[in-house]
Structures are given as C-alpha cells and as structure tokens.
Short mmCIF file of C-alpha atoms and ligand atoms in Angstrom, two decimals:
data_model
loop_
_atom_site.label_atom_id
_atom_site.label_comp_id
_atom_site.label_asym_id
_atom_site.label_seq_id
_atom_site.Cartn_x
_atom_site.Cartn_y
_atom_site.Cartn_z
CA UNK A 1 -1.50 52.64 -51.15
CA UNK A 2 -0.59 53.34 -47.49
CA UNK A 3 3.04 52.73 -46.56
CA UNK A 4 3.11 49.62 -44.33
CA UNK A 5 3.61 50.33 -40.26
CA UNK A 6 7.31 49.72 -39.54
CA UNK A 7 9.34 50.61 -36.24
CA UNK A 8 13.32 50.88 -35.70
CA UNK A 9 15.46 48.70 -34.54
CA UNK A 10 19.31 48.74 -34.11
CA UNK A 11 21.42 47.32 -36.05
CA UNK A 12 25.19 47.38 -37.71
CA UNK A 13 25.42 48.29 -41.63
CA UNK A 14 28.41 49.40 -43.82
CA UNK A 15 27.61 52.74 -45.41
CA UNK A 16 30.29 52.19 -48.58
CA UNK A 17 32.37 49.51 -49.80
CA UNK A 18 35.10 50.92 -47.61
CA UNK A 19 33.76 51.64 -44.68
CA UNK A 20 33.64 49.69 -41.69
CA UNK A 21 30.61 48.23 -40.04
CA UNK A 22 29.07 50.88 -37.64
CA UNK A 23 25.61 51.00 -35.50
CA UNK A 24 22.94 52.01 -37.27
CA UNK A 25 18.78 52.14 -36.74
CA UNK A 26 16.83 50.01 -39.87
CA UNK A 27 13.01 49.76 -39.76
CA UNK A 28 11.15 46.04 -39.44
CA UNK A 29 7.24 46.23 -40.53
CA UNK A 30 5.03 44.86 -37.95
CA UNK A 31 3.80 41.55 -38.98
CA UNK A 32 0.83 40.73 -41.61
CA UNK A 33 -0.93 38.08 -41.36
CA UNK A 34 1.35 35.35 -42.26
CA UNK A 35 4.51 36.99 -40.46
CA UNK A 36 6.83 36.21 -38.01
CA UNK A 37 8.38 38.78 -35.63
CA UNK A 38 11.68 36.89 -34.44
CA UNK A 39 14.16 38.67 -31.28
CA UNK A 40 17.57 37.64 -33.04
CA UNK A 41 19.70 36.09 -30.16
CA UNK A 42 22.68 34.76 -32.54
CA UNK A 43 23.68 35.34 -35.92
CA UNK A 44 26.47 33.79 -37.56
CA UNK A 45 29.14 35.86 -39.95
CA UNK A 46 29.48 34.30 -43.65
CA UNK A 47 32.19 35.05 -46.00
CA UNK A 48 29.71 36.39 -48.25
CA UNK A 49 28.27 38.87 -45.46
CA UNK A 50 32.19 40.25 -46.10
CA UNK A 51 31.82 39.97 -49.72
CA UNK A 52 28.58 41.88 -49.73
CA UNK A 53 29.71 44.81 -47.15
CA UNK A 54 32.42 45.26 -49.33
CA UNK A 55 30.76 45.08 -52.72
CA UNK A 56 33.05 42.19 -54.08
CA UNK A 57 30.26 40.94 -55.83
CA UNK A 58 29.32 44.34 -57.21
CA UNK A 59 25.55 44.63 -57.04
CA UNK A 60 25.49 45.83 -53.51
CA UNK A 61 23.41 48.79 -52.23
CA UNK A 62 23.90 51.02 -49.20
CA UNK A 63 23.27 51.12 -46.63
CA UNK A 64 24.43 47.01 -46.08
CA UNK A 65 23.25 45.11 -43.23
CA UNK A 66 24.55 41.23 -43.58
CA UNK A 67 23.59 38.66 -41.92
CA UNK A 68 21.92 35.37 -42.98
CA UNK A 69 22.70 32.90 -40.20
CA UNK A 70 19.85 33.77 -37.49
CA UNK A 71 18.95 32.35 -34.72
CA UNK A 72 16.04 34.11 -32.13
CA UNK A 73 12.94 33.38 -29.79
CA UNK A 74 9.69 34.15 -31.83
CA UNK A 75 7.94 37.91 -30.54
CA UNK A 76 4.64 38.04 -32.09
CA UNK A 77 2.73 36.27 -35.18
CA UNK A 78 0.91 37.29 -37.54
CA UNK A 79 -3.23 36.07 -36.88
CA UNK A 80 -2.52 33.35 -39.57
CA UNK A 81 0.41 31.72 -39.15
CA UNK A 82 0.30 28.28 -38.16
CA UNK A 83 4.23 27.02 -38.19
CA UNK A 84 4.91 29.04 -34.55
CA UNK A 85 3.52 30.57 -31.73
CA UNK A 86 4.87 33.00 -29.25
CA UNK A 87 7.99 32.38 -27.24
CA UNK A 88 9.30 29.09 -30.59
CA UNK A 89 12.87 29.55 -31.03
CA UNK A 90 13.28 30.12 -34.77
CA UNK A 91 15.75 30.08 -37.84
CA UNK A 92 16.36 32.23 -40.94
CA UNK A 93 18.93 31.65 -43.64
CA UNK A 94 19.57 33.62 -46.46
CA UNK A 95 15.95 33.45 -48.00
CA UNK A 96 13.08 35.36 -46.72
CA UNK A 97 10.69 35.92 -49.93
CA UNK A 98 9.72 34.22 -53.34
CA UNK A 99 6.59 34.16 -55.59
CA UNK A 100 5.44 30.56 -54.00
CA UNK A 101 2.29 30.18 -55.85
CA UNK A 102 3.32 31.06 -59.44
CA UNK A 103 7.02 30.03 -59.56
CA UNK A 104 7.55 26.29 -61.16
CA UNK A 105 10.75 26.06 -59.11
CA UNK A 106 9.00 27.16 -55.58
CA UNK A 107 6.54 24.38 -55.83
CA UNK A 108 9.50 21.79 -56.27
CA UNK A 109 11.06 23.58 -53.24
CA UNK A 110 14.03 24.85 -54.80
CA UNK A 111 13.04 28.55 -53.73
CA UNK A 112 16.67 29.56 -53.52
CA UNK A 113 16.92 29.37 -57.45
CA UNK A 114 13.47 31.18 -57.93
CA UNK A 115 13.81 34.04 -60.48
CA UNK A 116 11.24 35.91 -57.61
CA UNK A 117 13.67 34.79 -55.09
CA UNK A 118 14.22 37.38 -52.40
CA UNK A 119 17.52 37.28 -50.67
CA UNK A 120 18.04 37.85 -46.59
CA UNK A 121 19.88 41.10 -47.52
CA UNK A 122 20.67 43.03 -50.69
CA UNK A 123 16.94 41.83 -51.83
CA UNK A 124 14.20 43.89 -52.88
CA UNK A 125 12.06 44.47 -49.76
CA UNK A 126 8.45 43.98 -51.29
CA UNK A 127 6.85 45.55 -48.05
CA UNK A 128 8.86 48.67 -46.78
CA UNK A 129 10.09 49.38 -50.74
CA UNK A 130 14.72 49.45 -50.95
CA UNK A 131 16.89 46.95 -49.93
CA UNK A 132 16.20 44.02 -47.33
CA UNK A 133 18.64 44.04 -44.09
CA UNK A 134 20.33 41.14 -42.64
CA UNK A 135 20.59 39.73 -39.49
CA UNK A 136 23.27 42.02 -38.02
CA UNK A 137 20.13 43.41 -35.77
CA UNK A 138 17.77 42.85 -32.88
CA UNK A 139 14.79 41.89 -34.89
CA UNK A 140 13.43 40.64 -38.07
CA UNK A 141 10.21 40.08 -39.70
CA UNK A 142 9.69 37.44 -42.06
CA UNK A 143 7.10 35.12 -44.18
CA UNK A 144 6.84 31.69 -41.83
CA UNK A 145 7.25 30.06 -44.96
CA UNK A 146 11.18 30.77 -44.89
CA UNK A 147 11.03 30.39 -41.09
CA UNK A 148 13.12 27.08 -39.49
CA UNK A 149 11.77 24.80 -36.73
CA UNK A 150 15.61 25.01 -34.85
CA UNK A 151 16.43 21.49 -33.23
CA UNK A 152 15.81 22.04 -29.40
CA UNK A 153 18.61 19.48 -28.22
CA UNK A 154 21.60 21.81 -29.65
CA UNK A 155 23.43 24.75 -28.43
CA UNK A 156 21.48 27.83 -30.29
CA UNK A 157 24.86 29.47 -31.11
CA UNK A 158 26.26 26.78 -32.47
CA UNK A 159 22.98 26.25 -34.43
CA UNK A 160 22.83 29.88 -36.13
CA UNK A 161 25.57 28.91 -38.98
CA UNK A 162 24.05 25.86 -39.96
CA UNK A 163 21.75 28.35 -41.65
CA UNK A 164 23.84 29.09 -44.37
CA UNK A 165 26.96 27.17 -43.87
CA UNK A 166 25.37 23.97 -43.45
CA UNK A 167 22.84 24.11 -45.65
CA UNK A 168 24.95 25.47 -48.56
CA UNK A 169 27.46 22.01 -47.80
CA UNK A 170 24.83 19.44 -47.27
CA UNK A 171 22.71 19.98 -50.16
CA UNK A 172 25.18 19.23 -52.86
CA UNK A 173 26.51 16.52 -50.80
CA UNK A 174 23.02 14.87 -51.07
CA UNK A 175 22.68 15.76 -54.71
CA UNK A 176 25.62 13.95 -55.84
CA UNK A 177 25.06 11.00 -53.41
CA UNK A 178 27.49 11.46 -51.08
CA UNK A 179 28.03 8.00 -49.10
CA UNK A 180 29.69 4.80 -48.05
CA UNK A 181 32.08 3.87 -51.01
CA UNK A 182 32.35 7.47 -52.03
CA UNK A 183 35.87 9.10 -51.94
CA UNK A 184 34.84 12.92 -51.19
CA UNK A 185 37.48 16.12 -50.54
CA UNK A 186 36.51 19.46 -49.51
CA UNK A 187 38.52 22.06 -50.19
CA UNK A 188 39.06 25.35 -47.90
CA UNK A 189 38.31 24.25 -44.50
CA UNK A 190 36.22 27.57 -43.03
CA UNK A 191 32.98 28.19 -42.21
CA UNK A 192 31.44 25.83 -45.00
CA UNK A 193 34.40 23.94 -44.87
CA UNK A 194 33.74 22.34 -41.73
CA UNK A 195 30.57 21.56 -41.85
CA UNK A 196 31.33 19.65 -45.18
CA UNK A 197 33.59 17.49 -42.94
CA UNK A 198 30.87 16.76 -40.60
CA UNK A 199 28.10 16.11 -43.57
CA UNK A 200 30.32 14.16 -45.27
CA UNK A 201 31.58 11.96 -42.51
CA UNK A 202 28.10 11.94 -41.50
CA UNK A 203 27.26 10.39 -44.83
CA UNK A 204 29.63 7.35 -44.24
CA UNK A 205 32.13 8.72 -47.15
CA UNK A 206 35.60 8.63 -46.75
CA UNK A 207 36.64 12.05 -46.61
CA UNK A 208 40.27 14.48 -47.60
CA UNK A 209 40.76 17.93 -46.48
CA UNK A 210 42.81 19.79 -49.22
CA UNK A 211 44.17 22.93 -46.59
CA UNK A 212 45.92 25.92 -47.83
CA UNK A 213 46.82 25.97 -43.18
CA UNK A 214 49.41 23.73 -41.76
CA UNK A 215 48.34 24.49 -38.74
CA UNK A 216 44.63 23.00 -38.92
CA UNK A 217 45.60 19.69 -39.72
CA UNK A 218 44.77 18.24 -36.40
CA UNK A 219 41.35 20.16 -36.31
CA UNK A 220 40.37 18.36 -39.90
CA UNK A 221 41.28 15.13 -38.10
CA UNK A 222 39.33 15.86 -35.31
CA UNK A 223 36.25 17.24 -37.06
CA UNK A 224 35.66 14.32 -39.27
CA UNK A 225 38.44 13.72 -41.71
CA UNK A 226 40.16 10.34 -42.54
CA UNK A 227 43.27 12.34 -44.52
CA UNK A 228 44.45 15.91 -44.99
CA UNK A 229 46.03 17.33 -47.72
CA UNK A 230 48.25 20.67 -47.23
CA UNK A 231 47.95 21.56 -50.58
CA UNK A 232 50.80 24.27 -51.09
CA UNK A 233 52.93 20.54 -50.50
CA UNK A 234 53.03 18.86 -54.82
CA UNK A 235 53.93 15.88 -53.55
CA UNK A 236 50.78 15.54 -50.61
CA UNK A 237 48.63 16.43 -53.57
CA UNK A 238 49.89 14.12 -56.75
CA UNK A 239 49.31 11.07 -54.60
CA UNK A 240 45.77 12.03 -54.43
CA UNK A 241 45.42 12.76 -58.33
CA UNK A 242 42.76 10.95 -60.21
CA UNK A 243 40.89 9.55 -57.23
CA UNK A 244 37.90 11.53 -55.94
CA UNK A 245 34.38 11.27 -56.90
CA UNK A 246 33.52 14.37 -55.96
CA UNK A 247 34.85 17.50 -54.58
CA UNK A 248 33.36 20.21 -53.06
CA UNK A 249 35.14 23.13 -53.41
CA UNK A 250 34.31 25.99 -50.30
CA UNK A 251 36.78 28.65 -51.15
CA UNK A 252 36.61 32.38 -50.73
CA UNK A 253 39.63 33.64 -53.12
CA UNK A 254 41.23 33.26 -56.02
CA UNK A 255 42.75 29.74 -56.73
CA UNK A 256 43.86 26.97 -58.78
CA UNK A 257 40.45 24.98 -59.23
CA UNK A 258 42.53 22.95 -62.28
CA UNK A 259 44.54 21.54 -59.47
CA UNK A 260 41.38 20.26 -57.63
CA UNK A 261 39.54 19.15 -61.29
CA UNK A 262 42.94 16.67 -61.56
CA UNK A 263 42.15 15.16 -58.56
CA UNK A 264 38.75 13.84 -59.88
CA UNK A 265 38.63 10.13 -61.15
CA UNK A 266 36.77 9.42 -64.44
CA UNK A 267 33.19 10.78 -63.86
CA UNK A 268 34.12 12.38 -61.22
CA UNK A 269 32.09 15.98 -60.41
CA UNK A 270 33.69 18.89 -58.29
CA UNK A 271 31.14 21.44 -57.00
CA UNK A 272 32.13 24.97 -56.48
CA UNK A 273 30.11 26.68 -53.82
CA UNK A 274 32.70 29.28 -52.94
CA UNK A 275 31.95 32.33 -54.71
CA UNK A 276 35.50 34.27 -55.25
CA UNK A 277 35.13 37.76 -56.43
CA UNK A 278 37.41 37.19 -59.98
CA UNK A 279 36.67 34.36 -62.47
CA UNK A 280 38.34 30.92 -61.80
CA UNK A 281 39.98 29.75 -65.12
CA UNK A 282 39.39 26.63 -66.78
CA UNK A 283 41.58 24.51 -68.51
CA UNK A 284 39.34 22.41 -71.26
CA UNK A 285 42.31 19.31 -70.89
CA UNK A 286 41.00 19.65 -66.81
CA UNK A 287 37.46 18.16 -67.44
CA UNK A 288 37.67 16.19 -70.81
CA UNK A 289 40.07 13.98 -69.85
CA UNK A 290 38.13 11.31 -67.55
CA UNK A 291 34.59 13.16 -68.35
CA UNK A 292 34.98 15.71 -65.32
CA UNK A 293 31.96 17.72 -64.60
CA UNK A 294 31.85 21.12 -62.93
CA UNK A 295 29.11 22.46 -61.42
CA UNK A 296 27.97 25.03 -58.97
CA UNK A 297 25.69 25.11 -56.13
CA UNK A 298 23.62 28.14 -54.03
CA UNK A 299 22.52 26.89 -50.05
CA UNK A 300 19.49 25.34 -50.37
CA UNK A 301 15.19 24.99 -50.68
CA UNK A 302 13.12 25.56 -47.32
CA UNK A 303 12.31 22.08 -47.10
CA UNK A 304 15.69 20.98 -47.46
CA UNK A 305 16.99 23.28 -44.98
CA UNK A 306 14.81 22.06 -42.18
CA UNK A 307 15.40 18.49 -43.48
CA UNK A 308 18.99 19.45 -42.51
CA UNK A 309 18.33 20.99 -38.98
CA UNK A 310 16.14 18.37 -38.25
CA UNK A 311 19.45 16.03 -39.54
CA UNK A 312 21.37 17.57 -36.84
CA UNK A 313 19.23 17.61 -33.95
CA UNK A 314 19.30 13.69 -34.81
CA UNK A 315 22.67 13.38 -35.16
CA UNK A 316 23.84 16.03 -32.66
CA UNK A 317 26.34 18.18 -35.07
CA UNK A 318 26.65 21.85 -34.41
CA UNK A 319 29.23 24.29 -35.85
CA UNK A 320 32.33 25.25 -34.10
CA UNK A 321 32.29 28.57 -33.07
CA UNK A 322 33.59 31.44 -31.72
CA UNK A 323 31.55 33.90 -30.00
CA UNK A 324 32.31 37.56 -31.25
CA UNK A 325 30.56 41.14 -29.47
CA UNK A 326 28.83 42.95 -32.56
CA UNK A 327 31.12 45.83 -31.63
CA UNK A 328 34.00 43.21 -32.86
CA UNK A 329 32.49 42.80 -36.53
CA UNK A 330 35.24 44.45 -38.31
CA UNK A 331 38.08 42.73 -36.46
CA UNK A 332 36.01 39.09 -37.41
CA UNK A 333 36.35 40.35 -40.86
CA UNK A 334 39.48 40.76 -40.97
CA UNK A 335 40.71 37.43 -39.34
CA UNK A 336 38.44 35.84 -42.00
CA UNK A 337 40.19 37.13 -44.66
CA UNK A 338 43.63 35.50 -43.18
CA UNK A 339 41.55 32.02 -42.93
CA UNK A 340 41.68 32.56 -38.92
CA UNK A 341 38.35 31.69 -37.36
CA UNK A 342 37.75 28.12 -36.08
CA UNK A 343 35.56 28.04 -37.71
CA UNK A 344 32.68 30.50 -37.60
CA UNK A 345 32.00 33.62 -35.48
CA UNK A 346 28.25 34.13 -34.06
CA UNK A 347 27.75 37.17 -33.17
CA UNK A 348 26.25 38.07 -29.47
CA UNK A 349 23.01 39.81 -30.59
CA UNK A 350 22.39 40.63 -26.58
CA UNK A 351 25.60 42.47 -27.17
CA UNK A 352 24.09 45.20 -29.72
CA UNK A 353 21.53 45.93 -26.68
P1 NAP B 1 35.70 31.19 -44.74
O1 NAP B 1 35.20 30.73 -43.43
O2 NAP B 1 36.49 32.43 -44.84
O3 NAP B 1 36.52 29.95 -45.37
C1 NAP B 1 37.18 30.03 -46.59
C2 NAP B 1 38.37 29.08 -46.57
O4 NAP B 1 38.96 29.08 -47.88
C3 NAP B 1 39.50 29.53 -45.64
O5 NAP B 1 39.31 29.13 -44.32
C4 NAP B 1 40.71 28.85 -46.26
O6 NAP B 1 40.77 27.49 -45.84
C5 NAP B 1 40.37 28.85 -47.76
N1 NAP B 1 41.07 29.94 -48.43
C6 NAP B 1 40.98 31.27 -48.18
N2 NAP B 1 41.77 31.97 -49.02
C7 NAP B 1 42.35 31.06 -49.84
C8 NAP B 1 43.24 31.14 -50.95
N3 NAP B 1 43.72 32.34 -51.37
N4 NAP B 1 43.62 30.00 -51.57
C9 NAP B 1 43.17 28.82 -51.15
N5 NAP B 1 42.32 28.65 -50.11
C10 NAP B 1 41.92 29.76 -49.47
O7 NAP B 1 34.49 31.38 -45.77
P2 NAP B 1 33.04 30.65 -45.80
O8 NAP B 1 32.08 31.46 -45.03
O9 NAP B 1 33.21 29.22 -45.55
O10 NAP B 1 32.65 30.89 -47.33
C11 NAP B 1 33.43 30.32 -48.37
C12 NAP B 1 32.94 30.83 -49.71
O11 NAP B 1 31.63 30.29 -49.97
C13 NAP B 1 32.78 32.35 -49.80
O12 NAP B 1 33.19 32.78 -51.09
C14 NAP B 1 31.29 32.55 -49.62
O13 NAP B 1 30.82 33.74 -50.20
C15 NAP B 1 30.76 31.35 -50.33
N6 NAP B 1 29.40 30.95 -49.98
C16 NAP B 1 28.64 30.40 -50.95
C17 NAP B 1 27.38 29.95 -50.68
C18 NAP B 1 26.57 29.27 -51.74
O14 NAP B 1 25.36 29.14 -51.57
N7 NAP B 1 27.16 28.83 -52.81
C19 NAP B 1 26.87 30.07 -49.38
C20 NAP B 1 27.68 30.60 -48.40
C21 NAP B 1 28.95 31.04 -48.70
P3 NAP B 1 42.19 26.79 -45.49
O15 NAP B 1 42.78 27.63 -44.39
O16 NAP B 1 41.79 25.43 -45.07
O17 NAP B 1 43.00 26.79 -46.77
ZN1 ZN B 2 26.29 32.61 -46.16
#
C-alpha cells in the first residue's frame, strides 16, 4: 500500500517525560474523502494534556503533542463530507477515530467508550501509522464524524475548553439527573471544576463547592455556587455530611475521596472524573453504609458533545479563561499543578506562527 500524502506543520511536543514542551514539525495527511482540514485558532490546556506529557498515566509515547480542546476555521474538505464547508468554524475534543459501523457502543453514540476508540493524542494514527498528535499545532485533520458545529454567538476562546472540560462535567451531570431538588457538590474547582458549577447551576440544582483554595471562594460564588466548602476546615465539612445526592469529584491528585463518599446521603452516587496518577483508597464502611455508589466517568459521545455546545450557545456559558502564548506552555503547567489558573488557559495558536 502507498503511504498516505501528509505535509508538516508546527507544533509543540515533549520529547520525554521530563522534558519540557519545545517546537517541533508533526505531519497532517491531506484529507480523504470524508475529512476535515481545520486551521486551529485556540486550544485549551487540560490537566490530562500535563498528565500525558509527563507520562503520569504511563502508556505515553514520544514524541507527545497534547491537546484536545480545539477550536479553528475549517481549510479544505474532503469531496464527501457533508457536516462543513470551507471557511465553518469547527470543534475537536479528545476523540477523532472509532470503528462506527461495527462497534455496538458507536451506534448508541457512546464512541468515547468504544474498544476501537481512537484518542486526540497518544492514539493509534490509522492513516500516517505511530501515535496521533494533539492540538498543540496549526492544523489538524480529522473524520467529520468527530467534528463539532461550535455555537456562533460565543467567544471562540472561551469555547475551545468546553471540548473536554465541559463535556467531561455535563455528561455525568445528565446521567445521574442532575436538577431542581437535587443537592449536587463538585469537588476541585479547575478547569472541569468550573464548568461543573455552571452545568449544575444550569440544571436548577443547588450546588457546594468543596475547595482545597481559600482564596477562590468568591469566584465559586460568582460562577454559580449557592455554598462553598474549604475543605482543609473539619468543621465547614461535617455540617455538610450525609447530604448530597451526588458528587462529582474533578480532582487531579491524590486525595481523601472517603471524605467526599461521607458526604453522600443514602443512595447517594459520587462520580470521579479526575484521573490522579496513584490509586484512591476505599474504605468498604464509606459506601455500605447508606448504599453509596461510586462510579467513574470519561468526557463524552459525539452526539452528546454537540448536544452540549449547542446547550451553551442557548444558554450563553463559556469557560473562564486565560489566554497563554504557546511559547508559555511550560509555565501554564506549572501554575496548574499549584491549582493557579482561573480557570483554564487557551492557548494563542496565531502565536505558534
Ligand atoms: P485542574 O484545572 O488542574 O483542576 C484540578 C483542581 O483539583 C485544582 O484546581 C484544585 O482545586 C484541585 N486539586 C488539585 N490538587 C489537589 C489536591 N492535592 N487535593 C485536593 N484538591 C486538589 O485540572 P482539570 O483540567 O480540571 O482536570 C482535573 C482532572 O480530571 C485531571 O486529573 C484530568 O486528567 C481529569 N480529566 C478527566 C476527564 C475524564 O474524561 N474523566 C477529562 C478531562 C480531565 P481547588 O483549588 O478548588 O482545591
Ligand atoms: Zn481533557
């Protein structure tokens, strides 16, 4: 078989686990049929982009190039896609490939839990052979299929985390029926964080911040909450025990998720969507007292995704962001890691230029 045209384009990768993010050239293929060639104008850093650079998760492969929060203006299609046309602004989020047609779990449009799934980076690039690359780059070529109509009313920059960060917060918030009546904390108030808030507010629930930061107690007011909780206080957090229905727990590090499980009522169901790089003990007494449930969740389907975008265009939320130069990557990544960024960086793509 002929190796598929591809041409370079620049872009930041880590070259070890230790290494800092540095410019780089990766190659794109030129679109088949059902491709779309997108200019990335914005892309949004995740926690997990620093887990993955730094191989916290221990399956990644190097050269890295994160990046799964995109935002860009459509180049060129392929001759059959339908979904966009030249000049669209488009999305991509941490998907870009699964076996649609045979896969039971694709047809339901829960791609993201597809054993053919293919992630944004770190996947197994079926056209050019090696690794996928991320979004930390000027261009990328992907299936329209896991291509986003992005809501025209919003600020694009502000738009680019909702990718990951809002899609990964509002899906399990619609899976366990998040609503009016519904007592609902979210724990870690970062990138995910805060767009829980927002979801859940949105939602009509009455929402509690648990906060490991003193000092963003106002912002949780101001970004949707009814209460904070500084949880490093015992007596701000035993006032709260036994009361939540559900709890969604968006934390990057090692932590006390038996704290969090006592804060459930009876029934009650905490979803962990941070993905710390060490286990998370749990205490049996935690969950079978009250029958807890604990359960995980990983972003969300295509369908779903745009059902959220298209949510937010309605409803006018965005992420709050802060706009970084590419060239400032490393720096972001280490703020993130001291839970300083309020409360997602985005990445200037016209800065890599
Ligand atoms: P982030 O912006 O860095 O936010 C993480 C927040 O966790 C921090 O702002 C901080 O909030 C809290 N935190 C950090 N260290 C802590 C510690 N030692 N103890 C207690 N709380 C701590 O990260 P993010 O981008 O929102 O991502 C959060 C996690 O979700 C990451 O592990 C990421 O890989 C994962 N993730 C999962 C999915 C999925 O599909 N399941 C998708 C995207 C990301 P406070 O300052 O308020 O305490
Ligand atoms: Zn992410």
């Amino acid at each position: 078989m002929s190796k598929p045209i591809a041409r370079s384009v620049k872009a930041y990768s880590a070259a070890a686990a230790t290494s800092p993010l540095a410019p780089t050239t990766i190659p794109r293929r030129e679109p088949t049929d059902l491709d779309v060639q997108i200019e990335i104008l914005f892309c949004g850093v995740c926690h997990s982009d620093l887990h993955f650079a730094r191989n916290e998760w221990h399956f990644t492969q190097y050269p890295a190039v994160p990046g799964h929060e995109i935002v860009g203006r459509v180049t060129k299609v392929g001759a059959k896609v339908t979904k966009f046309k030249l000049g669209d602004l488009a999305g991509v989020g941490c998907l870009v490939d699964a076996d649609l047609s045979s896969c039971p779990y694709c047809k339901k449009g829960l791609e993201q839990f597809s054993p053919t799934m293919v992630g944004t980076y770190g996947g197994t690039d079926k056209h050019l052979g090696g690794s996928t690359y991320g979004g930390y780059s000027e261009a990328i070529v992907v299936d329209e299929h896991f291509v986003l109509s992005v809501p025209k009313n919003l600020d694009l920059a502000a738009v680019a985390p909702l990718l990951c960060a809002g899609i990964t917060t509002y899906s399990p918030l619609r899976h366990w029926k998040v609503g009016p009546g519904k007592k609902v904390g979210i724990v870690g108030l970062g990138g995910l964080g805060h767009m829980g808030v927002k979801f859940a507010r949105a939602f009509g629930a009455h929402v509690v911040v648990f906060t490991t930061s003193e000092s963003k107690k106002a912002d949780a007011l101001r970004l949707g909450a009814h209460e904070v909780v500084v949880s490093r206080n015992a007596d701000e957090m035993a006032k709260h025990a036994g009361t939540f229905d559900f709890i969604l727990d968006c934390v990057s590090a090692d932590h006390d998720i038996n704290a969090y499980l006592g804060m459930l009522a009876v029934d009650g169901n905490l979803t962990l969507v941070g993905v710390p790089e060490k286990p998370l003990p749990v205490a049996a007494f935690a969950i079978i007292m009250g029958r807890k449930s604990l359960s995980g969740s990983l972003i969300g389907g295509i369908a779903e995704t745009q059902e959220m975008l298209d949510f937010c265009g309605e409803h006018g939320i965005t992420c709050d962001i802060e706009m970084i130069r590419m060239d400032q990557i490393n720096e972001a990544y280490e703020r993130m890691l001291k839970s300083d960024v309020k409360y997602r960086f985005v990445i200037d793509m016209a800065s890599l230029k």
